[in-house]
Coordinates of C-alpha atoms and ligand atoms in Angstrom, one line a residue:
M1 CA 75.2 122.1 84.0
S2 CA 77.2 124.8 82.3
G3 CA 78.6 125.8 85.7
E4 CA 79.8 122.2 86.0
T5 CA 81.7 122.1 82.7
G6 CA 83.1 125.5 83.5
K7 CA 84.5 124.1 86.7
F8 CA 86.2 121.3 84.9
R9 CA 87.6 123.5 82.2
N10 CA 89.1 125.8 84.7
N11 CA 90.7 123.0 86.7
F12 CA 93.8 122.1 84.9
S13 CA 94.3 119.0 87.0
I14 CA 90.9 117.4 86.5
Y15 CA 90.8 118.3 82.8
R16 CA 94.2 116.7 82.1
C17 CA 93.4 113.6 84.3
K18 CA 90.6 112.6 81.9
T19 CA 93.0 112.1 79.1
K20 CA 95.4 109.8 81.1
V21 CA 95.7 106.2 80.1
Y22 CA 96.8 103.5 82.6
Q23 CA 98.5 100.2 81.9
D24 CA 96.4 97.0 81.6
D25 CA 98.5 95.0 84.0
L26 CA 98.0 96.9 87.2
P27 CA 98.6 95.1 90.5
D28 CA 95.4 93.8 92.2
T29 CA 94.2 95.1 95.5
S30 CA 92.2 94.2 98.6
V31 CA 90.1 97.0 100.0
V32 CA 90.2 97.0 103.8
I33 CA 87.4 98.8 105.6
V34 CA 87.3 98.9 109.4
F35 CA 84.3 100.1 111.3
H36 CA 82.9 100.6 114.8
N37 CA 79.2 101.4 115.0
E38 CA 79.0 102.7 111.4
A39 CA 75.6 103.6 110.0
W40 CA 74.2 101.1 107.5
S41 CA 73.7 103.6 104.7
T42 CA 77.2 105.1 104.8
L43 CA 78.9 101.7 105.0
L44 CA 76.9 100.4 102.1
R45 CA 77.6 103.5 100.1
T46 CA 81.3 102.8 100.6
I47 CA 81.0 99.2 99.6
H48 CA 78.9 99.8 96.5
S49 CA 81.0 102.7 95.3
V50 CA 84.0 100.4 95.5
L51 CA 82.2 97.7 93.6
I52 CA 80.9 99.8 90.7
R53 CA 83.8 102.1 90.3
S54 CA 86.8 99.8 90.5
P55 CA 87.9 97.7 87.5
K56 CA 86.9 94.0 88.2
K57 CA 90.3 92.8 87.1
V58 CA 92.1 94.6 89.9
L59 CA 89.6 94.4 92.7
R60 CA 90.5 91.1 94.4
E61 CA 88.2 91.4 97.5
I62 CA 86.7 93.7 100.1
I63 CA 87.7 92.9 103.7
L64 CA 85.4 94.4 106.3
V65 CA 86.7 94.4 109.9
D66 CA 84.1 94.9 112.5
D67 CA 85.7 96.5 115.6
D68 CA 83.3 95.0 118.0
S69 CA 80.3 97.1 117.0
E70 CA 77.2 97.1 119.2
R71 CA 74.6 97.4 116.5
D72 CA 72.6 94.4 115.4
F73 CA 72.3 95.3 111.8
L74 CA 76.1 95.1 111.5
K75 CA 76.0 91.4 112.4
K76 CA 73.8 88.8 110.6
P77 CA 72.0 91.3 108.3
L78 CA 75.4 92.5 107.0
E79 CA 76.6 89.0 106.4
N80 CA 73.5 88.1 104.5
Y81 CA 73.7 91.3 102.5
V82 CA 77.3 90.9 101.3
K83 CA 76.8 87.3 100.2
N84 CA 75.3 88.3 96.9
L85 CA 77.7 90.9 95.8
Q86 CA 79.9 90.5 92.6
V87 CA 83.2 90.5 94.5
P88 CA 84.2 88.4 97.5
V89 CA 83.5 90.3 100.7
K90 CA 85.0 88.9 103.9
I91 CA 83.9 90.0 107.3
I92 CA 86.4 89.7 110.2
R93 CA 85.1 90.3 113.7
M94 CA 87.4 91.6 116.4
E95 CA 86.9 89.8 119.7
Q96 CA 87.0 93.1 121.6
R97 CA 87.1 96.8 120.8
S98 CA 90.6 97.3 119.5
G99 CA 90.7 100.6 117.7
L100 CA 91.3 101.3 114.1
I101 CA 95.0 100.5 114.2
R102 CA 94.7 96.9 115.3
A103 CA 91.6 96.4 113.3
R104 CA 93.4 97.4 110.1
L105 CA 96.3 95.2 111.0
R106 CA 93.9 92.2 111.1
G107 CA 92.3 93.2 107.8
A108 CA 95.8 93.6 106.2
A109 CA 96.9 90.2 107.4
A110 CA 93.9 88.6 105.7
S111 CA 94.6 90.3 102.4
K112 CA 95.7 88.1 99.4
A113 CA 96.3 90.9 96.9
Q114 CA 99.5 92.7 95.9
V115 CA 98.2 96.1 97.2
I116 CA 96.2 96.9 100.3
T117 CA 93.8 99.9 100.0
F118 CA 92.5 101.2 103.2
L119 CA 89.2 103.2 103.3
D120 CA 87.1 104.6 106.1
A121 CA 83.6 103.2 106.3
H122 CA 81.9 106.4 105.1
C123 CA 83.4 107.1 101.7
E124 CA 82.4 107.3 98.1
C125 CA 84.9 106.3 95.5
T126 CA 84.6 108.2 92.2
V127 CA 84.9 106.9 88.7
G128 CA 88.6 106.2 88.0
W129 CA 89.7 106.5 91.6
L130 CA 91.7 103.3 91.8
E131 CA 93.7 103.1 88.5
P132 CA 96.0 106.0 89.2
L133 CA 96.7 104.8 92.8
L134 CA 97.7 101.3 91.5
A135 CA 99.6 102.7 88.6
R136 CA 101.9 104.8 90.8
I137 CA 102.6 101.8 93.1
K138 CA 103.4 99.7 90.0
E139 CA 105.9 102.4 89.0
N140 CA 107.4 102.6 92.5
R141 CA 106.5 100.0 95.1
T142 CA 107.7 102.2 98.0
A143 CA 105.3 105.0 97.1
V144 CA 102.4 105.1 99.6
V145 CA 99.6 106.9 97.8
C146 CA 96.5 108.8 98.9
P147 CA 93.6 110.0 96.7
I148 CA 92.4 113.6 97.0
I149 CA 89.9 113.5 99.8
D150 CA 86.6 115.1 98.6
V151 CA 84.3 116.4 101.3
I152 CA 80.9 114.8 101.9
S153 CA 78.9 117.1 104.2
D154 CA 77.6 115.3 107.3
D155 CA 74.5 117.6 107.3
T156 CA 73.4 117.3 103.7
F157 CA 75.6 114.6 102.2
E158 CA 76.4 117.1 99.5
Y159 CA 79.6 116.2 97.6
M160 CA 82.3 118.8 97.3
A161 CA 85.6 118.4 95.4
G162 CA 88.7 118.6 97.5
S163 CA 91.6 120.7 96.5
D164 CA 94.8 119.6 94.8
M165 CA 96.5 122.6 96.2
T166 CA 96.7 121.5 99.9
Y167 CA 98.9 118.9 101.4
G168 CA 99.3 117.3 104.8
G169 CA 101.3 118.8 107.7
F170 CA 101.0 119.0 111.5
N171 CA 101.4 121.5 114.3
W172 CA 103.3 121.6 117.5
K173 CA 100.4 119.7 119.2
L174 CA 100.8 117.0 116.6
N175 CA 97.4 117.7 115.1
F176 CA 97.2 116.8 111.5
R177 CA 96.5 119.9 109.4
W178 CA 96.1 120.8 105.7
Y179 CA 98.5 123.5 104.4
P180 CA 98.9 125.1 100.9
V181 CA 101.2 123.1 98.6
P182 CA 104.4 125.2 98.6
Q183 CA 106.0 126.7 95.5
R184 CA 109.0 124.3 95.6
E185 CA 106.6 121.4 95.1
M186 CA 104.9 123.2 92.2
D187 CA 108.3 123.9 90.7
R188 CA 109.4 120.3 91.1
R189 CA 106.3 119.2 89.1
K190 CA 107.0 121.9 86.5
G191 CA 103.5 123.2 87.1
D192 CA 101.9 119.9 86.0
R193 CA 99.1 119.4 88.6
T194 CA 98.5 115.8 87.4
I195 CA 101.8 114.7 88.8
S196 CA 101.6 113.4 92.4
V197 CA 102.2 115.8 95.3
R198 CA 104.9 114.7 97.8
T199 CA 103.1 115.3 101.0
P200 CA 104.9 115.4 104.4
T201 CA 102.0 113.7 106.2
M202 CA 98.7 112.0 105.3
A203 CA 95.2 112.3 106.9
G204 CA 95.4 108.5 107.3
G205 CA 91.9 107.2 106.4
L206 CA 92.4 106.5 102.7
F207 CA 95.5 105.2 101.1
S208 CA 97.0 102.3 99.1
I209 CA 100.3 100.5 99.9
D210 CA 102.1 97.6 98.4
K211 CA 101.4 94.7 100.8
D212 CA 105.0 93.5 101.0
Y213 CA 106.2 97.0 101.5
F214 CA 103.6 97.5 104.3
E215 CA 105.3 94.6 106.1
E216 CA 108.8 95.7 105.4
I217 CA 108.3 99.2 106.7
G218 CA 106.7 98.0 109.9
T219 CA 102.9 98.0 109.3
Y220 CA 101.4 100.0 112.1
D221 CA 102.4 100.5 115.8
A222 CA 100.1 97.9 117.4
G223 CA 100.6 99.6 120.7
M224 CA 98.4 102.5 119.6
D225 CA 94.8 102.4 120.8
I226 CA 91.4 103.4 119.2
W227 CA 92.2 106.4 117.0
G228 CA 94.8 109.1 116.5
G229 CA 98.5 109.6 115.8
E230 CA 98.8 106.5 113.6
N231 CA 98.7 108.7 110.5
L232 CA 101.7 110.8 111.6
E233 CA 103.6 107.8 112.8
M234 CA 103.2 106.2 109.5
S235 CA 104.0 109.4 107.6
F236 CA 107.3 110.0 109.5
R237 CA 108.2 106.4 109.2
I238 CA 107.7 106.2 105.5
W239 CA 109.7 109.3 104.7
Q240 CA 112.5 108.7 107.3
C241 CA 112.9 105.1 106.2
G242 CA 113.3 105.7 102.5
G243 CA 109.7 105.5 101.1
S244 CA 107.6 108.3 99.8
L245 CA 104.1 109.5 100.6
E246 CA 102.2 111.0 97.7
I247 CA 98.8 112.5 96.9
I248 CA 97.6 111.2 93.6
T249 CA 95.8 114.2 92.2
C250 CA 93.9 112.2 89.6
S251 CA 92.3 110.0 92.2
H252 CA 89.3 111.3 94.1
V253 CA 87.4 109.7 97.0
G254 CA 84.7 111.4 99.1
H255 CA 84.8 111.1 102.9
V256 CA 82.1 112.2 105.3
F257 CA 83.8 114.5 107.7
R258 CA 81.9 114.2 110.9
K259 CA 81.5 116.9 113.6
A260 CA 81.3 114.3 116.3
T261 CA 82.5 110.7 116.6
P262 CA 79.7 108.2 116.9
Y263 CA 81.8 106.1 119.3
T264 CA 83.4 106.3 122.7
F265 CA 87.1 106.3 123.6
P266 CA 87.4 103.9 126.5
G267 CA 89.7 105.6 129.0
G268 CA 89.1 109.1 127.7
T269 CA 89.7 110.8 124.3
G270 CA 92.6 113.0 125.5
H271 CA 94.4 110.2 127.3
I272 CA 94.3 107.9 124.3
I273 CA 95.4 110.5 121.7
N274 CA 98.2 111.7 124.0
K275 CA 99.4 108.2 124.5
N276 CA 99.5 107.5 120.8
N277 CA 101.2 110.8 120.1
R278 CA 103.8 110.2 122.8
R279 CA 104.6 106.9 121.2
L280 CA 105.2 108.5 117.8
A281 CA 107.1 111.4 119.3
E282 CA 109.4 109.1 121.3
V283 CA 110.2 106.9 118.4
W284 CA 110.5 109.2 115.4
M285 CA 111.0 112.9 116.5
D286 CA 114.3 112.9 118.3
D287 CA 114.8 116.1 120.3
F288 CA 112.1 117.8 118.2
K289 CA 109.6 116.1 120.5
D290 CA 110.3 119.0 122.9
F291 CA 108.0 121.2 120.8
F292 CA 105.1 118.8 121.5
Y293 CA 106.0 118.5 125.1
I294 CA 106.6 122.1 125.8
I295 CA 103.3 123.3 124.3
S296 CA 101.3 120.6 126.1
P297 CA 103.3 120.0 129.3
G298 CA 100.4 117.8 130.7
V299 CA 101.2 115.0 128.2
V300 CA 104.5 114.0 129.8
K301 CA 102.5 112.4 132.6
V302 CA 100.8 110.0 130.2
D303 CA 102.2 106.5 130.2
Y304 CA 103.0 105.5 126.6
G305 CA 104.0 101.9 127.3
D306 CA 106.9 100.1 125.7
V307 CA 108.3 101.4 122.4
S308 CA 111.5 99.4 122.3
A309 CA 110.2 97.2 119.4
R310 CA 109.5 100.3 117.3
R311 CA 112.8 101.9 118.1
G312 CA 114.4 98.5 117.1
L313 CA 112.5 98.8 113.8
R314 CA 113.9 102.3 113.2
E315 CA 117.4 100.9 113.9
R316 CA 117.0 97.9 111.7
L317 CA 115.7 99.9 108.7
K318 CA 118.5 102.5 109.2
C319 CA 116.0 105.3 109.1
N320 CA 116.9 109.0 108.8
S321 CA 116.6 111.5 111.6
F322 CA 113.7 113.8 112.2
S323 CA 116.0 116.7 111.3
W324 CA 116.6 115.1 107.9
Y325 CA 112.9 114.8 107.4
L326 CA 112.4 118.5 108.3
E327 CA 115.2 119.6 106.0
N328 CA 114.4 117.4 103.0
I329 CA 110.7 116.7 103.1
Y330 CA 109.1 119.4 105.2
P331 CA 111.2 122.6 105.2
D332 CA 108.0 124.7 105.5
S333 CA 107.1 122.8 108.7
Q334 CA 105.7 124.6 111.8
I335 CA 108.6 123.1 113.7
P336 CA 111.8 125.0 112.9
R337 CA 114.7 122.7 112.1
R338 CA 117.2 125.2 113.4
Y339 CA 116.3 127.5 116.3
Y340 CA 118.1 129.3 119.1
L341 CA 115.6 129.1 121.9
L342 CA 112.4 127.3 122.8
G343 CA 110.5 128.4 125.9
E344 CA 109.0 131.4 127.6
I345 CA 109.9 135.0 127.0
R346 CA 110.3 136.6 130.4
N347 CA 110.8 140.3 131.2
V348 CA 113.5 140.1 133.8
A349 CA 112.5 143.4 135.4
T350 CA 108.9 142.7 135.9
N351 CA 109.2 138.9 135.9
Q352 CA 106.2 138.7 133.5
C353 CA 105.8 136.6 130.4
L354 CA 104.8 137.2 126.8
D355 CA 101.5 135.5 126.2
N356 CA 99.8 135.0 122.9
M357 CA 96.3 135.0 124.5
G358 CA 95.0 131.9 122.8
R359 CA 96.9 132.1 119.6
K360 CA 94.2 133.7 117.4
E361 CA 95.4 135.2 114.2
N362 CA 95.8 138.9 114.1
E363 CA 95.3 139.5 117.8
K364 CA 97.6 141.4 120.1
V365 CA 99.9 139.5 122.3
G366 CA 99.8 140.3 126.0
I367 CA 102.0 140.3 129.1
F368 CA 100.9 138.0 132.0
N369 CA 102.3 136.4 135.0
C370 CA 104.5 133.5 134.0
H371 CA 102.6 130.3 134.6
G372 CA 105.2 127.7 133.5
M373 CA 102.5 125.6 131.9
G374 CA 103.6 126.0 128.3
G375 CA 100.6 126.6 126.0
N376 CA 100.2 130.3 125.2
Q377 CA 103.5 131.3 126.8
V378 CA 105.7 129.1 124.6
F379 CA 107.7 130.6 121.7
S380 CA 110.6 129.6 119.6
Y381 CA 113.3 132.1 118.4
T382 CA 114.2 130.4 115.2
A383 CA 117.4 130.5 113.1
D384 CA 115.5 132.8 110.7
K385 CA 115.0 135.2 113.6
E386 CA 111.3 134.7 113.7
I387 CA 109.5 134.4 117.1
R388 CA 106.9 131.8 116.4
T389 CA 104.5 129.7 118.3
D390 CA 103.1 126.9 116.1
D391 CA 102.2 128.4 112.7
L392 CA 101.9 132.0 113.9
C393 CA 104.7 134.6 114.2
L394 CA 105.1 137.8 116.2
D395 CA 104.6 140.6 113.8
V396 CA 104.8 144.4 114.2
S397 CA 104.2 146.9 111.5
R398 CA 104.2 150.3 113.3
L399 CA 106.5 152.0 115.7
N400 CA 104.8 151.7 119.1
G401 CA 102.2 149.7 117.3
P402 CA 100.7 146.5 118.7
V403 CA 102.6 143.3 118.4
V404 CA 100.2 140.7 116.9
M405 CA 100.4 137.1 115.9
L406 CA 100.2 136.5 112.1
K407 CA 100.8 133.5 109.9
C408 CA 104.5 133.2 109.5
H409 CA 105.4 134.4 106.0
H410 CA 109.2 133.7 105.9
M411 CA 109.7 137.1 104.3
R412 CA 111.5 138.6 107.3
G413 CA 110.4 142.3 107.3
N414 CA 107.8 142.7 110.1
Q415 CA 108.5 139.2 111.4
L416 CA 112.3 139.6 111.8
W417 CA 113.5 140.1 115.4
E418 CA 116.9 140.8 116.7
Y419 CA 117.9 139.7 120.2
D420 CA 120.5 141.8 121.9
V421 CA 122.0 139.4 124.4
Q422 CA 123.9 142.2 126.3
V423 CA 120.9 144.3 127.2
R424 CA 118.4 141.4 126.9
L425 CA 116.2 143.2 124.5
L426 CA 114.2 142.0 121.6
L427 CA 113.9 144.4 118.8
S428 CA 111.9 144.4 115.6
H429 CA 114.5 144.6 112.9
D430 CA 112.5 147.0 110.7
L431 CA 111.5 149.7 113.2
Ligands
UDP501 N1 87.2 102.9 113.8 C1 87.3 101.6 114.4 N2 87.5 101.5 115.7 C2 87.7 102.5 116.5 C3 87.6 103.8 116.0 C4 87.4 104.0 114.6 O1 87.1 100.6 113.6 O2 87.9 102.3 117.7 C5 87.0 103.1 112.4 C6 85.8 104.0 112.0 O3 84.6 103.3 112.0 C7 86.3 104.5 110.6 C8 87.8 104.5 110.7 O4 88.1 103.7 111.8 O5 85.8 103.6 109.6 C9 88.3 105.9 111.0 O6 87.7 106.5 112.1 P1 86.9 107.9 111.9 O7 86.2 107.9 110.6 O8 86.2 108.2 113.2 O9 88.2 108.9 111.8 P2 88.1 110.4 111.2 O10 87.8 110.2 109.7 O11 87.2 111.2 111.9 O12 89.6 110.8 111.3
MN502 MN1 86.4 109.0 108.8

């Protein structure tokens, strides 16, 4: 126990959060939980934690959306079970497997509350999770707010506190990633870690949004299937179209991070995720979509359907460009806002290409035959004169020493490269 108190005392944010007081007249919320083949225990843990840890006054209803699960206990037994709970629980059944995006849209449409709160079906809400989310939306209805996502182990169900020092980003392949909260964001909050973190992207499973604002801003892209990409799509859209996306550091919800998905992706996992990612790249990323396409050249063959309605939405809402987003919201992005070149680095004498050999940190780069397939042979020479591929930069610390890939540090030095156009030579600035 003493270890436990010690942990709290050392954590400025949690300690200060305990003394916060929230208004009495918070907006009410529907909690929307979609699921496909979820386990009974995890689904019930989610529902019960919502019931016992949310103020009765603001919890309007729980809406469960069954995305055509194939497990009997999720049918009649679930209906019987939820009948006796203290809060209305509605169950909506999708007629066919639709994916989390369209299932959430159905749940949202059924909501009668002022705020919609989305949760995955394997979460545990902690004491006081809801009030700070709703309070922030009351303060600013265009703030879309996420709790800190604590980690529930999928082996032991151990509960581990998530960090308030990471926020959401993404890499060139459009994978969502956590990155350290940069100094500029600490400065903006004057070091007060109980103030929400403006996050460039969200993980997507857990957030609250004002219902009218959800509709104004274009809900979700209903052309996206099953899983993936919808979180980045929504993140870009919120920021580019004038809203804000924030991590509310005084709100904690646990989530079971699973090593494997318990469900299938009809049509193939890669195909579906590539399709969804193409839709968001085509609508929101302008020319910066090249970073995605050049590192994964295979995706350009994937049909992404019709995005004209989503482009129309962007027009109608007069949204900012992706360049604006990179400059104002995500200057520490892995995609450089300004760059000279994007492509392969070819030795004109030998006709061979620089290859990052699988992009492992601290490993030597190599020289290989140019394969023209992007991936490990794609680099960007940025306006800051780094040579980067994704979040790693070419780095050399010794004369004749090996050139390795290291995390980009933006401090120039070993990662600053001069290109002599005349002799077509790349030189490390320092050596
Ligand atoms: N889900 C769904 N239909 C699908 C895929 C997922 O309803 O076709 C649900 C899933 O049961 C979960 C939520 O969507 O409640 C998010 O999916 P998951 O937890 O697998 O995503 P992750 O947390 O791994 O990103
Ligand atoms: Mn999940």
